[in-house]
mmCIF file of C-alpha atoms in Angstrom:
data_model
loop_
_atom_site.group_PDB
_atom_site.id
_atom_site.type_symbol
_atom_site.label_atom_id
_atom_site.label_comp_id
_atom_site.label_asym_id
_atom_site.label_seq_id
_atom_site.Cartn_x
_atom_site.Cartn_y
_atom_site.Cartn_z
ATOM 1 C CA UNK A 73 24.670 202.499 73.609
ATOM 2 C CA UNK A 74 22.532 204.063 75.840
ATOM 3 C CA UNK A 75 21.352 207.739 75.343
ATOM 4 C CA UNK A 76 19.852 210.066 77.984
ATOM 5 C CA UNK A 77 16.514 212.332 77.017
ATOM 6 C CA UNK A 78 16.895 215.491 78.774
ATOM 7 C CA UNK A 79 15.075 218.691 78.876
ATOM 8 C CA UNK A 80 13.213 221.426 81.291
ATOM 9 C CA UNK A 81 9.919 220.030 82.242
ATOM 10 C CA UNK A 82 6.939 220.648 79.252
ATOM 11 C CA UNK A 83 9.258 220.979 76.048
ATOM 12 C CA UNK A 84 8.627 217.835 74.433
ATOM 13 C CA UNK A 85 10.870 215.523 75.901
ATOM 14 C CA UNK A 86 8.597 212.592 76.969
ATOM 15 C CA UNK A 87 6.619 213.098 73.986
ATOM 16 C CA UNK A 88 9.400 212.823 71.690
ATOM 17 C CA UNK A 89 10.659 209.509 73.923
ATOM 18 C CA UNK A 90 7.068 207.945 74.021
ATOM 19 C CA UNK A 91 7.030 208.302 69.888
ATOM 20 C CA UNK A 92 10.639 207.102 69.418
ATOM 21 C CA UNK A 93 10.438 203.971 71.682
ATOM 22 C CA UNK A 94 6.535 203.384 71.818
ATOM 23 C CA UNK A 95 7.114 202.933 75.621
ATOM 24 C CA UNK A 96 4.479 204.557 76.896
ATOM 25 C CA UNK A 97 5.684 206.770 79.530
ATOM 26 C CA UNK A 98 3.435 208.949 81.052
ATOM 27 C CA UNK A 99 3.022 212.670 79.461
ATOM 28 C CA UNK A 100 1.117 215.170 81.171
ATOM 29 C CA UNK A 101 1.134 218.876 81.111
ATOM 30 C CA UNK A 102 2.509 219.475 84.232
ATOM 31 C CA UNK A 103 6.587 219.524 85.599
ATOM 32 C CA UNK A 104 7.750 215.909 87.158
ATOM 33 C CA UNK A 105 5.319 213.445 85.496
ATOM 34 C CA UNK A 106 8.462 211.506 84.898
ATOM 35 C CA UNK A 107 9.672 210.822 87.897
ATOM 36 C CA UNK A 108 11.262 207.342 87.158
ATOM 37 C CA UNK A 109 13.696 207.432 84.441
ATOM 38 C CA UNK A 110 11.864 205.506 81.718
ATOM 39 C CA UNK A 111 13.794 202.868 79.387
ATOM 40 C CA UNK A 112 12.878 202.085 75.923
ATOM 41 C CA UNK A 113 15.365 199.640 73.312
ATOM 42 C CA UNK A 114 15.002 200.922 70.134
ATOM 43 C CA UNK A 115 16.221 198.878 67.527
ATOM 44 C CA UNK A 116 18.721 200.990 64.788
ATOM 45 C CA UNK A 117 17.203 201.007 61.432
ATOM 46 C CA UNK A 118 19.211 199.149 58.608
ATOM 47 C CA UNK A 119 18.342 198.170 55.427
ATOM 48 C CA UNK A 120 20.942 196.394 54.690
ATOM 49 C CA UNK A 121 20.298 193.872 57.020
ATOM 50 C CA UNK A 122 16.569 193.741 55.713
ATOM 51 C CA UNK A 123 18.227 192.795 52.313
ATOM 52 C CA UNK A 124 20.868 190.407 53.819
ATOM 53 C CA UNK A 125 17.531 188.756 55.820
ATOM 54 C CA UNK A 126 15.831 188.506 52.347
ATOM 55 C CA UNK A 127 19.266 186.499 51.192
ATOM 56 C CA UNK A 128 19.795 183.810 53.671
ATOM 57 C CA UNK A 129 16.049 183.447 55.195
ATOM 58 C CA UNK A 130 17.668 182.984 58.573
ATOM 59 C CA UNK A 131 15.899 181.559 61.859
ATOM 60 C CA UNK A 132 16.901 184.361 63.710
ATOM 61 C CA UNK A 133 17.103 188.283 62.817
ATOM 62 C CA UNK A 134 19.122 190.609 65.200
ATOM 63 C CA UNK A 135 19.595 194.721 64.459
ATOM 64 C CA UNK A 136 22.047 196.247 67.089
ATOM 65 C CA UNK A 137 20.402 198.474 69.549
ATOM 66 C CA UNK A 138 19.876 201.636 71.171
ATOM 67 C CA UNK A 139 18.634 202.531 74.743
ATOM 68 C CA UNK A 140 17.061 205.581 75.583
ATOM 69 C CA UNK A 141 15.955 207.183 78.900
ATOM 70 C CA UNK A 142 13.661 208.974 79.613
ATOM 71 C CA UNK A 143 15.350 211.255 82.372
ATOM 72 C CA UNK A 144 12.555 213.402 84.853
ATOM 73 C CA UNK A 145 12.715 216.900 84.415
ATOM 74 C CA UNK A 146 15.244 219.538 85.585
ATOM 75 C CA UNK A 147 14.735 222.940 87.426
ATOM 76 C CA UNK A 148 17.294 225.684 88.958
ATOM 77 C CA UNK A 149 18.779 224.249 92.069
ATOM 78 C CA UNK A 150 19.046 220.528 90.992
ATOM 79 C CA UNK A 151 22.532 220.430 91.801
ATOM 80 C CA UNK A 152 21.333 221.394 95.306
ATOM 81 C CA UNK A 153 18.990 218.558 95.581
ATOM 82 C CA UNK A 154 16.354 220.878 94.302
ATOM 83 C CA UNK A 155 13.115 219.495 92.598
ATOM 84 C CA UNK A 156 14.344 215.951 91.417
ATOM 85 C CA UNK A 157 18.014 216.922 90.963
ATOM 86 C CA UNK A 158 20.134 214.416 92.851
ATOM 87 C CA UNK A 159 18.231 211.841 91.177
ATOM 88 C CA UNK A 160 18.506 213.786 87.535
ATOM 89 C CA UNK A 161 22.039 214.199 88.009
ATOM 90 C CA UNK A 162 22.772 210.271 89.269
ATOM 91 C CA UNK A 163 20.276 209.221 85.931
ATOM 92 C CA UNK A 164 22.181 211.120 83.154
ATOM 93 C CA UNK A 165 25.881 210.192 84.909
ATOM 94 C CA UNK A 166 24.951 206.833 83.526
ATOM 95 C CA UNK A 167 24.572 207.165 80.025
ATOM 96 C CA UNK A 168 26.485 207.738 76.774
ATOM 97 C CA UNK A 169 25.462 210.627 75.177
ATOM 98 C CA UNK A 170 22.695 213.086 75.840
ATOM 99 C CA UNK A 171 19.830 214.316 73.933
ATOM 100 C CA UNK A 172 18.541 217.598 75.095
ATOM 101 C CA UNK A 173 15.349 218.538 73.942
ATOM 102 C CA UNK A 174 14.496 222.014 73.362
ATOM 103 C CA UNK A 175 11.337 224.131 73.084
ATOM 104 C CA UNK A 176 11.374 225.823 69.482
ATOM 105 C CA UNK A 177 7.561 226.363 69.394
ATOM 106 C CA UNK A 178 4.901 228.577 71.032
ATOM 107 C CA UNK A 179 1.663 226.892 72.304
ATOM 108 C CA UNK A 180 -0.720 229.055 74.875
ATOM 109 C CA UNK A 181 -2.348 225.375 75.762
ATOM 110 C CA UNK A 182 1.395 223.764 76.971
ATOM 111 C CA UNK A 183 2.789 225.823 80.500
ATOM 112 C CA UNK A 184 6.514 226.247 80.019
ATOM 113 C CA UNK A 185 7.782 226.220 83.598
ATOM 114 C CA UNK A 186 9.598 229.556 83.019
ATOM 115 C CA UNK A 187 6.985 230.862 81.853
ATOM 116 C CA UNK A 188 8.432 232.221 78.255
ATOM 117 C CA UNK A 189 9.728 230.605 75.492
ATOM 118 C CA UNK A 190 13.683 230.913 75.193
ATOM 119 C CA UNK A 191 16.164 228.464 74.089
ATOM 120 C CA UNK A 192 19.094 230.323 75.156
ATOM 121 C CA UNK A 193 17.964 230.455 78.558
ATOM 122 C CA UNK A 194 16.792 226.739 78.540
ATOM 123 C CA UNK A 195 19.996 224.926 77.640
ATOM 124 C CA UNK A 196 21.761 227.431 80.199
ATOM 125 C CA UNK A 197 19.614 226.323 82.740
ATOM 126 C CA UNK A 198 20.322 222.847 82.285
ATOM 127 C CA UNK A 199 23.651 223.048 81.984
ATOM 128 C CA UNK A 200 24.405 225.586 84.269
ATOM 129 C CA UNK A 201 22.999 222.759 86.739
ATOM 130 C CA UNK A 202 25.920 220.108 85.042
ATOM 131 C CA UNK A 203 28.103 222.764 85.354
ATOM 132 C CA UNK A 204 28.202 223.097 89.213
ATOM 133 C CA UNK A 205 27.844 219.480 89.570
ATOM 134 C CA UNK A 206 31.184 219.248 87.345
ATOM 135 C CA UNK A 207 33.186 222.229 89.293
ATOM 136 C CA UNK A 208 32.520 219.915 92.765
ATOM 137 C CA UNK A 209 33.920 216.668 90.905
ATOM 138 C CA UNK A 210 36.686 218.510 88.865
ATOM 139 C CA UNK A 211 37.663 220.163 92.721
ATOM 140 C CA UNK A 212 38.025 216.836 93.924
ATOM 141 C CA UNK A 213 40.391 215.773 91.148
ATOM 142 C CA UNK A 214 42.510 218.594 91.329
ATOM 143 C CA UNK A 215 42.959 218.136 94.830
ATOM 144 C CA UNK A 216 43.872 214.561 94.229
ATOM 145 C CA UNK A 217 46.206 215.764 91.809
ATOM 146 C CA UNK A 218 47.848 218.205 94.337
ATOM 147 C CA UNK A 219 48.554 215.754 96.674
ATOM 148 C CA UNK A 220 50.704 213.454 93.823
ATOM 149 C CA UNK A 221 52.233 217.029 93.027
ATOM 150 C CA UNK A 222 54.525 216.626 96.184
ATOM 151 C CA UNK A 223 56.090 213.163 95.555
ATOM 152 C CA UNK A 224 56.272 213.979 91.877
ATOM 153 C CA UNK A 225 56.671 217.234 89.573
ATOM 154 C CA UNK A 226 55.380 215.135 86.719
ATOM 155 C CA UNK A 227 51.387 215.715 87.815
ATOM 156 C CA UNK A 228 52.167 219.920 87.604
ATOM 157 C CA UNK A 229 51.046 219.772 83.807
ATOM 158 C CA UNK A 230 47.732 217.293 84.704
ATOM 159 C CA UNK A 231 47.095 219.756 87.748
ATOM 160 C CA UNK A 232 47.404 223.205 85.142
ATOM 161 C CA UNK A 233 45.537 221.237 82.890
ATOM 162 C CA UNK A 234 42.771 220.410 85.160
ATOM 163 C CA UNK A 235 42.741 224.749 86.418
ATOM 164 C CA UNK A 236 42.097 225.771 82.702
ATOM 165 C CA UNK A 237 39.333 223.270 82.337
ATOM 166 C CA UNK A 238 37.824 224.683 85.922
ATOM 167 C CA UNK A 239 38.193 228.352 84.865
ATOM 168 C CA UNK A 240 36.062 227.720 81.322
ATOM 169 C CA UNK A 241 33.434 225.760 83.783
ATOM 170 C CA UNK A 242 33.388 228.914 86.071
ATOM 171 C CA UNK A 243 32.670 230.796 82.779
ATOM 172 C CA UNK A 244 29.102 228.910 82.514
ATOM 173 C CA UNK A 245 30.734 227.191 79.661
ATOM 174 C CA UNK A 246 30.637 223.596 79.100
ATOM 175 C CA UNK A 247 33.545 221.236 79.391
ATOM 176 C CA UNK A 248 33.347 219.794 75.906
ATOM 177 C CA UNK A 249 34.168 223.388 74.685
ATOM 178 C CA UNK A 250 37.434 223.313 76.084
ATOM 179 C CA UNK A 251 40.259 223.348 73.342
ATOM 180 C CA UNK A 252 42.552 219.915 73.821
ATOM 181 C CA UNK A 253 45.281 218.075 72.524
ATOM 182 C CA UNK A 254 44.656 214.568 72.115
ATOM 183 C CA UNK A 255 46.649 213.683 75.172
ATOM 184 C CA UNK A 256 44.376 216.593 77.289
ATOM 185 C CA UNK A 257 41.051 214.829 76.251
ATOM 186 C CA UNK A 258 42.392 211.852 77.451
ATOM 187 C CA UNK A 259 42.754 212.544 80.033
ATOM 188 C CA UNK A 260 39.940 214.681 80.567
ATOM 189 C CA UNK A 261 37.936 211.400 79.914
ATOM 190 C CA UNK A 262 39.652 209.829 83.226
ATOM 191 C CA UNK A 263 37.038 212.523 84.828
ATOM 192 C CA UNK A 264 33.507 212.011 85.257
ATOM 193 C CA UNK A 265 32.425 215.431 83.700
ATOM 194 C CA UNK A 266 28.663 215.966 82.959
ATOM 195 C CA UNK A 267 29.242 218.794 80.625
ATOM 196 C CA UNK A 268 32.003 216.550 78.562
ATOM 197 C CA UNK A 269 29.538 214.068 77.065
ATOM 198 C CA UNK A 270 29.046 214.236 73.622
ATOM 199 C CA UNK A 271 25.464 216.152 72.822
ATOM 200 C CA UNK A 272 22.620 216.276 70.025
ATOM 201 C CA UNK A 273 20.256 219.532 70.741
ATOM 202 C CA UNK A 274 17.026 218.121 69.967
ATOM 203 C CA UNK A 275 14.893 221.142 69.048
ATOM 204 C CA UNK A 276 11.104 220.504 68.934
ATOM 205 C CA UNK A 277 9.438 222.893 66.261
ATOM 206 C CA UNK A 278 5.863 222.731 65.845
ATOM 207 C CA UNK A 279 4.656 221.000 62.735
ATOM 208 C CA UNK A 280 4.182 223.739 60.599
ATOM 209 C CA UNK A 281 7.673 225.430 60.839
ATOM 210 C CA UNK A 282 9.326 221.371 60.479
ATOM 211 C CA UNK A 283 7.085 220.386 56.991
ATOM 212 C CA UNK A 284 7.221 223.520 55.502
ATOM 213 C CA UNK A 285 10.946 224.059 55.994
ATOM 214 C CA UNK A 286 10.664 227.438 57.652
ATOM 215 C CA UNK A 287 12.743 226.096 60.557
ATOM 216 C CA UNK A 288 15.701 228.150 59.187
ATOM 217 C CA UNK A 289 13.610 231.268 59.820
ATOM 218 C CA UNK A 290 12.721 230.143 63.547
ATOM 219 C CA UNK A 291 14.489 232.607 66.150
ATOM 220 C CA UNK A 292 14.937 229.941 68.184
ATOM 221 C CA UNK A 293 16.203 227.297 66.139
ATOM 222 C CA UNK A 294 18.574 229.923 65.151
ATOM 223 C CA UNK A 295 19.589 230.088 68.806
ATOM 224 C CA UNK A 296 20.026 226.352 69.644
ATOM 225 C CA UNK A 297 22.150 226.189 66.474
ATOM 226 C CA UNK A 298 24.446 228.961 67.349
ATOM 227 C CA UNK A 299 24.770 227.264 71.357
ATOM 228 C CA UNK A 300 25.713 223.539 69.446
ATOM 229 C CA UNK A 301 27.973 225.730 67.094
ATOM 230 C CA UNK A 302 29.835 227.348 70.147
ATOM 231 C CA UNK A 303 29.578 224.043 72.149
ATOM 232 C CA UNK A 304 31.152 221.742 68.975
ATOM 233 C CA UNK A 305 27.990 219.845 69.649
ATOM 234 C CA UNK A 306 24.959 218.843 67.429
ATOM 235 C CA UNK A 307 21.553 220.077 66.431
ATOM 236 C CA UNK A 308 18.638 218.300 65.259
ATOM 237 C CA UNK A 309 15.693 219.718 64.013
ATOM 238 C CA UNK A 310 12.688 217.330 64.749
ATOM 239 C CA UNK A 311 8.715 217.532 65.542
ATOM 240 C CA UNK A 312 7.773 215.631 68.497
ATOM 241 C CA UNK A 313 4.172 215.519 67.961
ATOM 242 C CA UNK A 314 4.640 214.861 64.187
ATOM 243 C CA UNK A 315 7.045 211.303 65.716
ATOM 244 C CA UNK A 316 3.948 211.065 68.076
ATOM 245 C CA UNK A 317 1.712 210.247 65.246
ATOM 246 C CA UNK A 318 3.657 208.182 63.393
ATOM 247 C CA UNK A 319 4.342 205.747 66.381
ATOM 248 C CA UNK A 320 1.453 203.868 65.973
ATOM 249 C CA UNK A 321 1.229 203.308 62.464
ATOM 250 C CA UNK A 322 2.329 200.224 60.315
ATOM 251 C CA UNK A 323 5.670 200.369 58.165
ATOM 252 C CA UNK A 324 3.511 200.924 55.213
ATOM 253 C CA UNK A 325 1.872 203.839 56.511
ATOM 254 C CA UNK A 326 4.422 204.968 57.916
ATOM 255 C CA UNK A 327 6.460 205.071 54.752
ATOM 256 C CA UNK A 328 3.208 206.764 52.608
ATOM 257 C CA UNK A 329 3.340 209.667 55.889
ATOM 258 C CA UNK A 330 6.663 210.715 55.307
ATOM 259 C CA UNK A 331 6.654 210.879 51.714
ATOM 260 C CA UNK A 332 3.346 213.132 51.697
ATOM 261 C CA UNK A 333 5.470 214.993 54.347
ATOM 262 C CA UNK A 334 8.284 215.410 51.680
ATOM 263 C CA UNK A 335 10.687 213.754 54.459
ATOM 264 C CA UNK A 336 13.347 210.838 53.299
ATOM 265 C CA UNK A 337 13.616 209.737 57.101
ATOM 266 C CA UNK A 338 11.784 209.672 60.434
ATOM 267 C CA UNK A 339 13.024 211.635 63.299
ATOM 268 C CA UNK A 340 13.839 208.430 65.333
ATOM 269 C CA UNK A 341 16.258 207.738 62.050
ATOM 270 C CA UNK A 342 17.536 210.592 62.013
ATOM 271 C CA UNK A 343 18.319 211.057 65.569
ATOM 272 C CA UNK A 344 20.095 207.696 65.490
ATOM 273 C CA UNK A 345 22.402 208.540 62.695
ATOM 274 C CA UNK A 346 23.561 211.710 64.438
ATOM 275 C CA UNK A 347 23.996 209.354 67.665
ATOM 276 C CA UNK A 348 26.394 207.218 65.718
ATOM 277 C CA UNK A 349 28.268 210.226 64.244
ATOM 278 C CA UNK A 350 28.558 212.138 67.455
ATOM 279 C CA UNK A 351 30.367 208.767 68.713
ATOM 280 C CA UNK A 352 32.106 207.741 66.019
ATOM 281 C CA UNK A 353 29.887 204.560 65.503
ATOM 282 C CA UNK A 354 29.671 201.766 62.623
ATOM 283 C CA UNK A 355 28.279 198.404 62.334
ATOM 284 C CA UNK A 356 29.791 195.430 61.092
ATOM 285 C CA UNK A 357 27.541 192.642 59.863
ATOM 286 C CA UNK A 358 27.169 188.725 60.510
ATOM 287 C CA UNK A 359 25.170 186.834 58.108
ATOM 288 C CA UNK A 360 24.037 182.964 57.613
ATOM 289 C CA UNK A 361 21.167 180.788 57.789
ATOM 290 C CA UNK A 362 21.349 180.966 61.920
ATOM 291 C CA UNK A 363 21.163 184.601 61.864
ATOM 292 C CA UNK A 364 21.810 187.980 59.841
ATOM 293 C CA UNK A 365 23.099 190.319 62.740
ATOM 294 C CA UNK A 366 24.386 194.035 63.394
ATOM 295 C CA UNK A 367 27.475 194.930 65.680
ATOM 296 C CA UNK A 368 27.961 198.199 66.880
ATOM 297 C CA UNK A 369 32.113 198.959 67.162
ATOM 298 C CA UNK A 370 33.924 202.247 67.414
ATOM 299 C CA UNK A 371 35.491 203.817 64.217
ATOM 300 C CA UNK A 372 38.958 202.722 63.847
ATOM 301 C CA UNK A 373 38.320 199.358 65.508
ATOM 302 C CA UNK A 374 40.248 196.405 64.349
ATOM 303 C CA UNK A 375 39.418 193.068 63.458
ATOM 304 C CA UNK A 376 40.089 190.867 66.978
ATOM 305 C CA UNK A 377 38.770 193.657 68.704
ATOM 306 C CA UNK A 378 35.521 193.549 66.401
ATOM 307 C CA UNK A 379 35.396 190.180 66.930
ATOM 308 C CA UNK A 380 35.156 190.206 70.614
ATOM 309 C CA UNK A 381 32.267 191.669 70.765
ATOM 310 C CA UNK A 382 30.717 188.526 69.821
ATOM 311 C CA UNK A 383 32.640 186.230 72.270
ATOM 312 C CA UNK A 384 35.917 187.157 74.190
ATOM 313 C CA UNK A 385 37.358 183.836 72.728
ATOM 314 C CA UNK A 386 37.194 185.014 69.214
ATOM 315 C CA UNK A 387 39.430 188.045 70.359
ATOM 316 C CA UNK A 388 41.350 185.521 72.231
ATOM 317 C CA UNK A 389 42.122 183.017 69.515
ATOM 318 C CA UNK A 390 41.239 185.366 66.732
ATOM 319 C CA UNK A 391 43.041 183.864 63.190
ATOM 320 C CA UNK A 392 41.892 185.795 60.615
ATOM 321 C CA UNK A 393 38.638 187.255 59.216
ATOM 322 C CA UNK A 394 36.562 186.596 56.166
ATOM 323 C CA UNK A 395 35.437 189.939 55.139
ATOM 324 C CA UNK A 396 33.214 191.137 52.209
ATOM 325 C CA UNK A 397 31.711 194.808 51.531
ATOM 326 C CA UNK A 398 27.945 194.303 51.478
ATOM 327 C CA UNK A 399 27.795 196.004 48.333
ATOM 328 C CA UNK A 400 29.811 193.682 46.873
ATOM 329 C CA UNK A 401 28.209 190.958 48.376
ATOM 330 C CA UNK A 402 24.612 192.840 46.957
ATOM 331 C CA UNK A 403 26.026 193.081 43.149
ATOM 332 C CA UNK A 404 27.411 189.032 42.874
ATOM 333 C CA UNK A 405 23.839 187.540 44.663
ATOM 334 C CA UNK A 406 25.708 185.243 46.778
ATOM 335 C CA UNK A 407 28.681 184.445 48.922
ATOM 336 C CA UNK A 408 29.678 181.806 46.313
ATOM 337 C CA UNK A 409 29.672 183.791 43.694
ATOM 338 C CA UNK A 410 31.701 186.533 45.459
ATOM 339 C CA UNK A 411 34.376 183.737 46.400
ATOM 340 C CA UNK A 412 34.524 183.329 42.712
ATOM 341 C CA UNK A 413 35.168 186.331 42.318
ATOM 342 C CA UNK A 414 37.913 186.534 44.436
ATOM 343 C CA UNK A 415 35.782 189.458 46.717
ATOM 344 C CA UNK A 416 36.237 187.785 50.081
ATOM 345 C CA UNK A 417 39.020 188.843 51.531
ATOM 346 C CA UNK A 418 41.144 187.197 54.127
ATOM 347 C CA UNK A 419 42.305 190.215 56.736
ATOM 348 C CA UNK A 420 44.544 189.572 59.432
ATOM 349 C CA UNK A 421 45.078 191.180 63.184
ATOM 350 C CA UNK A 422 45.655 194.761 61.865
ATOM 351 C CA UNK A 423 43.091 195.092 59.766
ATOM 352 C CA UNK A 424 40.508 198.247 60.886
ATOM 353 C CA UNK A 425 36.684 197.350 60.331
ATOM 354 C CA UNK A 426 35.018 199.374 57.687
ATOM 355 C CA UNK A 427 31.156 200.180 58.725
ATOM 356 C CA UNK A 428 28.939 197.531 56.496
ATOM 357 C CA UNK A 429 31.610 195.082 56.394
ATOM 358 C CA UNK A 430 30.248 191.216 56.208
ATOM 359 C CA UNK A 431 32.536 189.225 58.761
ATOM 360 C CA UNK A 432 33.340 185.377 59.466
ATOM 361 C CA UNK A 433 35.509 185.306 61.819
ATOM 362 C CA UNK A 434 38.240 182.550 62.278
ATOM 363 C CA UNK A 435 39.213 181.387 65.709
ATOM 364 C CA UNK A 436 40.951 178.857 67.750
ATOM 365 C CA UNK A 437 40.768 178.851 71.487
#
């Protein structure tokens, strides 16, 4: 999974990425200092392959992963090759999901490049910018579409389809606000839309509005929450210099931090859960003396499909799987005594993973 950091120049955004991946890209008060997009692998917190490591003592110890970039900052006119637009705009086409980072705190030492604080105004900008880049692509699709029109009256729906979604982007609205039917965001996928990948509103509050809770009272939290609201995306509340000094510390310390905070999670926690919910993620497990693993898989996947992300001969020759719920693995101590138990299941080609399932999968190629 690979998520893109985005955000106007000075809100946060490559402090928040330095904390999260400990990557060390440059942050300086002053637009552009990211020029390259910068890459950090994160690895996705889970404890219950800490306790499955603690079980089988394997040689090798593998949590799934998440990639973030660190995308350079955004102006007006990037869609006209303004500031470092074409290259913005060619940086977040690549990735999964976005993470927009807002400004949600005032600071007389930290320049915003508009000069004012505003949310509103912020995530307009930026997606205003996505927006025109989206009309140009969405033109050349409909066009397309035209064309097949002539030889066959079967495109007119794909082609009225396509005009609806162009009229709410000439709106300044975003195409992931556009009202579907399952077959419409279908094929809206089949499009490369900016504006249609799934988003988390990141917005950066200073420390004292995120530990003493008075976030809800923030005008401009409100604001960012009433944009993902409208937008059907989400919104995070998170501190980026409060992840900035955690990054260095040791788990220990760490853990003491956020519990004098009053907080059950870190924002790089957090901010991965609501990555996995926006996309409908889960993780199946693999566990043995050779290594405990994680899997990342879609909701609603099914067992040879699960199993092919391992090897494409497991899909191939896939059998049957072995499957256990980890809590029921957890409450017998050990995969004997859960066989005993009668526990392990045996689940055939239909069968849809459940997130913290324990798989061995059966093959023959």
């Amino acid at each position: 999974m690979k998520l893109g950091i985005v955000g106007l120049p000075n809100v946060g955004k490559s402090t928040l990425f330095n904390a999260i991946t400990n990557a060390g890209a440059q942050s300086a008060n002053y637009p552009f200092c990211t020029i390259e997009p910068n890459v950090g692998v994160v690895a996705v917190p889970d404890k219950r392959l800490d306790q499955l490591a603690e079980m089988y003592e394997p040689e090798k110890y593998t949590p799934a992963t998440i990639e973030f970039v660190d995308i350079a900052g955004l102006v007006k006119g990037a869609s006209k090759g303004e500031g470092l637009g074409n290259k913005f705009l060619s940086n977040i086409r690549e990735v999964d999901a976005i993470v927009q980072v807002v400004r949600c705190f005032e600071n007389d030492d930290i320049v915003h490049v508009e000069g004012s604080i505003d949310p509103k105004r912020d995530i307009e900008t930026i997606n205003y910018e996505l927006i025109l880049s989206d009309i140009e692509i969405l033109d050349r699709r409909i066009d397309k579409t035209m064309k097949l029109l002539k030889g066959d009256k079967k495109y007119q729906a794909e082609l009225e389809f396509f005009r609806r979604v162009k009229a709410v982007l000439n709106e300044g609205k975003a195409a992931r606000t556009v009202e579907c039917t399952p077959e419409e965001a279908e094929l809206l996928s089949t499009v490369s839309l900016l504006t249609n990948k799934p988003i988390i509103y990141a917005a950066n509050l200073s420390d004292t509005d995120f530990q003493d809770g008075s976030a809800e009272g923030n005008p401009y939290f409100a604001a960012v929450k009433a944009i993902a609201a409208e937008e059907h995306a989400a919104v995070l509340p998170i501190c980026a210099e409060i992840e900035a000094e955690m990054a260095g510390m040791e788990p220990e310390e760490k853990e003491l931090f956020l519990s004098e905070m009053g907080l059950a999670q870190s924002g790089l926690d957090r901010l991965i859960t609501a990555c996995y919910d926006l996309l409908g993620l889960i993780s199946y497990l693999t566990a043995g003396k050779p290594e405990v693993r994680a899997w990342t898989i879609t909701k609603g996947t099914k067992a040879p499909q699960a199993a092919g992300k391992i090897h494409s001969d497991f899909e191939r020759g896939f059998i049957r799987a072995e499957v256990i719920a980890f809590d029921d693995l957890m409450s017998c101590g050990s995969m004997a005594a859960a066989k005993e138990k009668g526990l392990v299941r045996s689940e055939g080609k239909d069968y849809v993973m459940k997130d913290g399932d324990i798989v061995l999968f059966r093959f023959n190629v």
